[in-house]
CSV table of C-alpha atoms in Angstrom, one decimal:
chain,number,residue,atom,x,y,z
A,133,MET,CA,78.1,-87.5,22.9
A,134,ARG,CA,81.4,-87.3,22.0
A,135,GLU,CA,80.7,-84.1,19.8
A,136,SER,CA,78.8,-82.7,22.5
A,137,GLY,CA,81.2,-83.4,25.1
A,138,LEU,CA,79.0,-85.6,27.2
A,139,ILE,CA,81.4,-88.3,26.8
A,140,GLU,CA,85.3,-88.6,26.6
A,141,GLN,CA,87.6,-90.9,24.8
A,142,THR,CA,90.9,-92.2,26.0
A,143,PRO,CA,93.5,-93.5,23.9
A,144,ASN,CA,93.1,-96.9,24.5
A,145,GLY,CA,89.2,-96.6,23.6
A,146,ARG,CA,88.0,-96.2,26.7
A,147,TYR,CA,85.1,-94.2,27.7
A,148,TRP,CA,84.6,-91.3,30.2
A,149,LEU,CA,82.0,-88.9,31.8
A,150,GLY,CA,83.1,-85.5,29.8
A,151,ILE,CA,83.5,-81.8,30.7
A,152,ARG,CA,80.2,-80.9,30.0
A,153,LEU,CA,78.7,-83.2,32.2
A,154,PHE,CA,80.8,-82.0,35.0
A,155,GLU,CA,79.3,-78.5,33.9
A,156,TYR,CA,75.7,-79.5,33.9
A,157,GLY,CA,76.1,-81.1,37.3
A,158,CYS,CA,77.8,-77.8,38.6
A,159,ALA,CA,74.6,-76.2,37.2
A,160,VAL,CA,72.1,-77.9,39.1
A,161,SER,CA,74.2,-78.2,42.7
A,162,ASN,CA,74.0,-74.1,42.5
A,163,SER,CA,70.5,-74.8,42.1
A,164,TRP,CA,70.0,-76.8,44.6
A,165,ASP,CA,72.3,-74.1,46.7
A,166,ILE,CA,69.8,-71.1,45.3
A,167,GLY,CA,66.9,-73.3,46.7
A,168,ALA,CA,68.0,-73.2,50.3
A,169,ILE,CA,69.5,-69.3,50.4
A,170,ALA,CA,65.9,-68.4,48.9
A,171,ARG,CA,63.9,-70.4,51.2
A,172,PRO,CA,63.9,-68.2,54.0
A,173,HIS,CA,63.1,-65.4,51.8
A,174,MET,CA,60.4,-66.7,50.2
A,175,GLN,CA,58.3,-67.8,53.4
A,176,ASN,CA,58.5,-64.3,54.6
A,177,ILE,CA,56.8,-63.5,51.8
A,178,CYS,CA,54.7,-65.5,51.3
A,179,THR,CA,54.0,-64.5,55.2
A,180,GLU,CA,53.9,-61.0,54.8
A,181,LEU,CA,51.4,-61.0,51.7
A,182,GLY,CA,49.6,-64.1,52.0
A,183,GLU,CA,50.2,-65.4,48.6
A,184,SER,CA,52.3,-68.1,46.8
A,185,VAL,CA,55.7,-67.2,45.5
A,186,PHE,CA,58.6,-68.9,43.2
A,187,LEU,CA,61.6,-68.7,42.3
A,188,SER,CA,62.1,-69.7,38.6
A,189,VAL,CA,65.0,-70.4,36.0
A,190,PHE,CA,65.2,-69.6,32.0
A,191,ASP,CA,65.9,-73.0,30.2
A,192,ARG,CA,65.0,-73.6,26.6
A,193,ALA,CA,62.7,-70.7,25.7
A,194,ALA,CA,61.0,-71.7,28.9
A,195,VAL,CA,60.1,-70.5,32.5
A,196,VAL,CA,60.9,-73.2,34.5
A,197,THR,CA,59.8,-73.5,38.5
A,198,LEU,CA,63.1,-74.5,40.6
A,199,ALA,CA,61.0,-73.5,44.3
A,200,GLU,CA,57.7,-73.0,45.4
A,201,GLU,CA,56.3,-71.3,48.8
A,202,GLU,CA,52.4,-72.2,48.7
A,203,SER,CA,50.0,-70.0,50.5
A,204,ARG,CA,47.6,-71.1,52.6
A,205,ALA,CA,44.7,-69.5,51.8
A,206,SER,CA,41.7,-71.3,50.5
A,207,LEU,CA,41.8,-69.6,46.9
A,208,ARG,CA,45.6,-70.2,46.1
A,209,VAL,CA,47.9,-70.5,42.9
A,210,VAL,CA,50.3,-73.7,42.8
A,211,SER,CA,52.6,-74.7,40.2
A,212,GLU,CA,54.4,-78.1,40.6
A,213,VAL,CA,58.3,-77.9,41.0
A,214,GLY,CA,59.8,-78.6,37.7
A,215,ALA,CA,57.2,-77.4,35.5
A,216,ARG,CA,57.7,-75.5,32.8
A,217,LEU,CA,55.6,-72.1,31.7
A,218,PRO,CA,55.2,-70.2,28.7
A,219,VAL,CA,57.9,-67.4,28.3
A,220,HIS,CA,55.5,-64.9,26.3
A,221,CYS,CA,52.6,-64.8,29.2
A,222,THR,CA,54.4,-65.1,32.9
A,223,SER,CA,55.9,-61.7,34.3
A,224,GLN,CA,58.8,-64.5,35.3
A,225,GLY,CA,59.3,-64.8,31.1
A,226,LYS,CA,58.5,-61.4,30.5
A,227,LEU,CA,61.6,-60.4,33.1
A,228,PHE,CA,64.0,-62.9,31.5
A,229,LEU,CA,63.5,-61.3,28.1
A,230,ALA,CA,64.1,-58.0,29.2
A,231,ASN,CA,67.4,-59.0,30.6
A,232,SER,CA,68.3,-61.1,27.6
A,233,SER,CA,70.7,-59.3,24.8
A,234,PRO,CA,68.4,-58.0,21.9
A,235,ALA,CA,69.6,-60.5,19.5
A,236,GLU,CA,68.7,-63.6,21.8
A,237,CYS,CA,65.5,-62.1,22.9
A,238,ARG,CA,64.4,-61.6,19.1
A,239,ARG,CA,65.5,-65.0,18.4
A,240,ILE,CA,62.9,-66.6,21.3
A,241,LEU,CA,60.1,-64.4,20.3
A,242,THR,CA,60.5,-65.3,16.5
A,243,HIS,CA,60.9,-69.4,17.1
A,244,THR,CA,58.5,-69.7,19.8
A,245,GLU,CA,54.9,-69.9,19.5
A,246,LEU,CA,53.5,-66.9,20.9
A,247,LYS,CA,50.2,-68.8,22.1
A,248,ALA,CA,47.0,-66.8,22.6
A,249,TYR,CA,46.3,-67.9,26.5
A,250,THR,CA,43.8,-64.9,27.1
A,251,PRO,CA,42.6,-62.1,25.2
A,252,HIS,CA,45.5,-60.2,26.8
A,253,THR,CA,47.9,-62.1,25.8
A,254,LEU,CA,50.5,-60.4,23.4
A,255,THR,CA,51.1,-62.5,20.3
A,256,THR,CA,53.5,-61.2,18.0
A,257,PRO,CA,57.4,-59.9,18.6
A,258,GLU,CA,56.7,-56.4,18.2
A,259,GLN,CA,54.8,-56.2,21.0
A,260,PHE,CA,57.2,-57.1,23.1
A,261,ALA,CA,59.1,-53.6,22.6
A,262,PRO,CA,57.2,-51.4,24.6
A,263,GLU,CA,56.4,-53.8,27.6
A,264,LEU,CA,60.5,-54.8,27.7
A,265,THR,CA,61.7,-51.5,27.6
A,266,ARG,CA,59.3,-50.7,30.4
A,267,ILE,CA,60.0,-53.4,32.3
A,268,ARG,CA,63.6,-52.4,31.7
A,269,GLU,CA,62.8,-48.9,33.2
A,270,GLN,CA,60.9,-49.6,36.1
A,271,GLY,CA,63.2,-52.8,37.1
A,272,TYR,CA,60.7,-55.6,37.6
A,273,ALA,CA,57.7,-57.3,35.4
A,274,VAL,CA,53.8,-57.9,35.8
A,275,GLU,CA,51.8,-60.3,34.4
A,276,ASN,CA,48.2,-58.7,33.6
A,277,GLY,CA,45.8,-61.8,33.2
A,278,GLU,CA,47.7,-62.4,30.0
A,279,TYR,CA,48.3,-66.6,31.5
A,280,LYS,CA,45.3,-67.0,33.0
A,281,ILE,CA,42.3,-64.7,33.2
A,282,GLY,CA,42.0,-63.3,37.6
A,283,LEU,CA,45.8,-64.2,38.0
A,284,ARG,CA,48.2,-61.5,37.8
A,285,SER,CA,52.1,-61.9,39.3
A,286,VAL,CA,55.2,-59.8,39.8
A,287,SER,CA,58.5,-61.1,39.3
A,288,ALA,CA,62.0,-59.3,40.4
A,289,PRO,CA,65.4,-60.2,39.1
A,290,VAL,CA,68.0,-62.2,41.0
A,291,TYR,CA,71.3,-61.1,40.0
A,292,ASP,CA,74.3,-63.8,40.8
A,293,ARG,CA,77.8,-62.3,41.7
A,294,TYR,CA,78.7,-62.3,38.0
A,295,GLY,CA,76.1,-60.0,37.8
A,296,VAL,CA,74.2,-61.8,35.7
A,297,MET,CA,69.9,-62.4,36.2
A,298,SER,CA,70.1,-66.3,36.9
A,299,TYR,CA,66.7,-66.9,39.1
A,300,ALA,CA,63.2,-64.7,38.9
A,301,LEU,CA,61.7,-64.1,42.1
A,302,SER,CA,58.1,-63.7,41.6
A,303,VAL,CA,54.4,-64.0,44.0
A,304,VAL,CA,51.3,-64.8,42.0
A,305,GLY,CA,47.4,-64.2,43.4
A,306,LEU,CA,44.0,-63.0,42.0
A,307,PHE,CA,44.7,-59.9,43.0
A,308,ARG,CA,41.9,-57.5,41.7
A,309,LYS,CA,44.1,-55.3,39.8
A,310,VAL,CA,47.4,-54.3,39.1
A,311,ARG,CA,46.5,-50.0,39.7
A,312,SER,CA,46.3,-50.0,43.5
A,313,GLN,CA,48.5,-49.3,47.0
A,314,GLU,CA,48.2,-53.4,47.4
A,315,PHE,CA,49.6,-54.0,44.3
A,316,GLU,CA,52.1,-51.5,44.5
A,317,GLU,CA,53.1,-53.3,48.3
A,318,VAL,CA,53.5,-56.2,46.6
A,319,VAL,CA,55.8,-55.1,44.2
A,320,ALA,CA,58.1,-53.0,46.8
A,321,CYS,CA,57.7,-56.8,48.9
A,322,VAL,CA,59.3,-58.7,45.8
A,323,SER,CA,61.5,-56.0,44.6
A,324,ALA,CA,63.1,-56.0,47.8
A,325,THR,CA,63.2,-59.5,48.9
A,326,ALA,CA,64.9,-60.1,45.3
A,327,ARG,CA,67.6,-57.6,46.1
A,328,GLN,CA,68.8,-59.3,49.5
A,329,LEU,CA,68.4,-62.6,48.1
A,330,SER,CA,70.6,-61.1,45.0
A,331,GLU,CA,73.2,-59.9,48.2
A,332,ALA,CA,72.7,-63.3,49.9
A,333,ILE,CA,74.6,-65.2,46.5
A,334,GLY,CA,77.1,-62.4,46.1
A,335,TYR,CA,76.0,-59.8,43.8
A,336,ARG,CA,77.6,-56.0,45.1
A,337,GLY,CA,75.7,-54.5,42.0
A,338,TYR,CA,73.7,-51.7,43.7
A,339,ARG,CA,74.2,-48.6,44.4
A,340,THR,CA,71.2,-45.6,45.6
A,341,PRO,CA,68.2,-47.5,46.0
A,342,LEU,CA,65.2,-46.2,43.9
A,343,PRO,CA,62.2,-44.8,45.4
A,344,GLY,CA,60.2,-48.4,47.7
A,345,LYS,CA,62.4,-51.1,48.4
A,346,GLY,CA,65.1,-50.9,46.2
A,347,GLN,CA,66.1,-52.3,42.5
A,348,LYS,CA,69.2,-52.7,40.2
A,349,GLN,CA,70.7,-49.1,39.1
């Protein structure tokens, strides 16, 4: 623990909490803050679209649900806060991969079990190259029945004040298909709200908006 910075030892032999624990505490505190800031934005999406909305972070090659706004529809998608989801077959996970460095992305894909949850799941690192390129170009990620048959989702990046993608804002629902006017409206809504949330936490990197609601340049 001392070597990892979790504890420190004074000259008289006593132990104190280390700087690493302080850093972890700050990270957790920031997560609580983003949850509170994101809540009204998530509620607006949920009300407008009638679908469940999630805010996620990336942790140790998995996606962790940080906050959720649950739809009131009789058929809806739910996920417990703190739940860990696979990175390779969710829109949140693919978005984080697309925003990682090439080396980090390659490391994750080669050291993570790319389990086939459905016939649509990408299961080899080579399959991800065109998918991640598409995500970077369009500014959002789509999951089309890759994790669970019948479920589709869209995730847009939330950037912090330093320009780092720290969170994924997502809508998950029982959409019939991704190539439809309905789904395009979902993409526009999520992308616009992710941009608003980014600016709410200090990001100032947006320039000219793209067609639709606007995305990062």
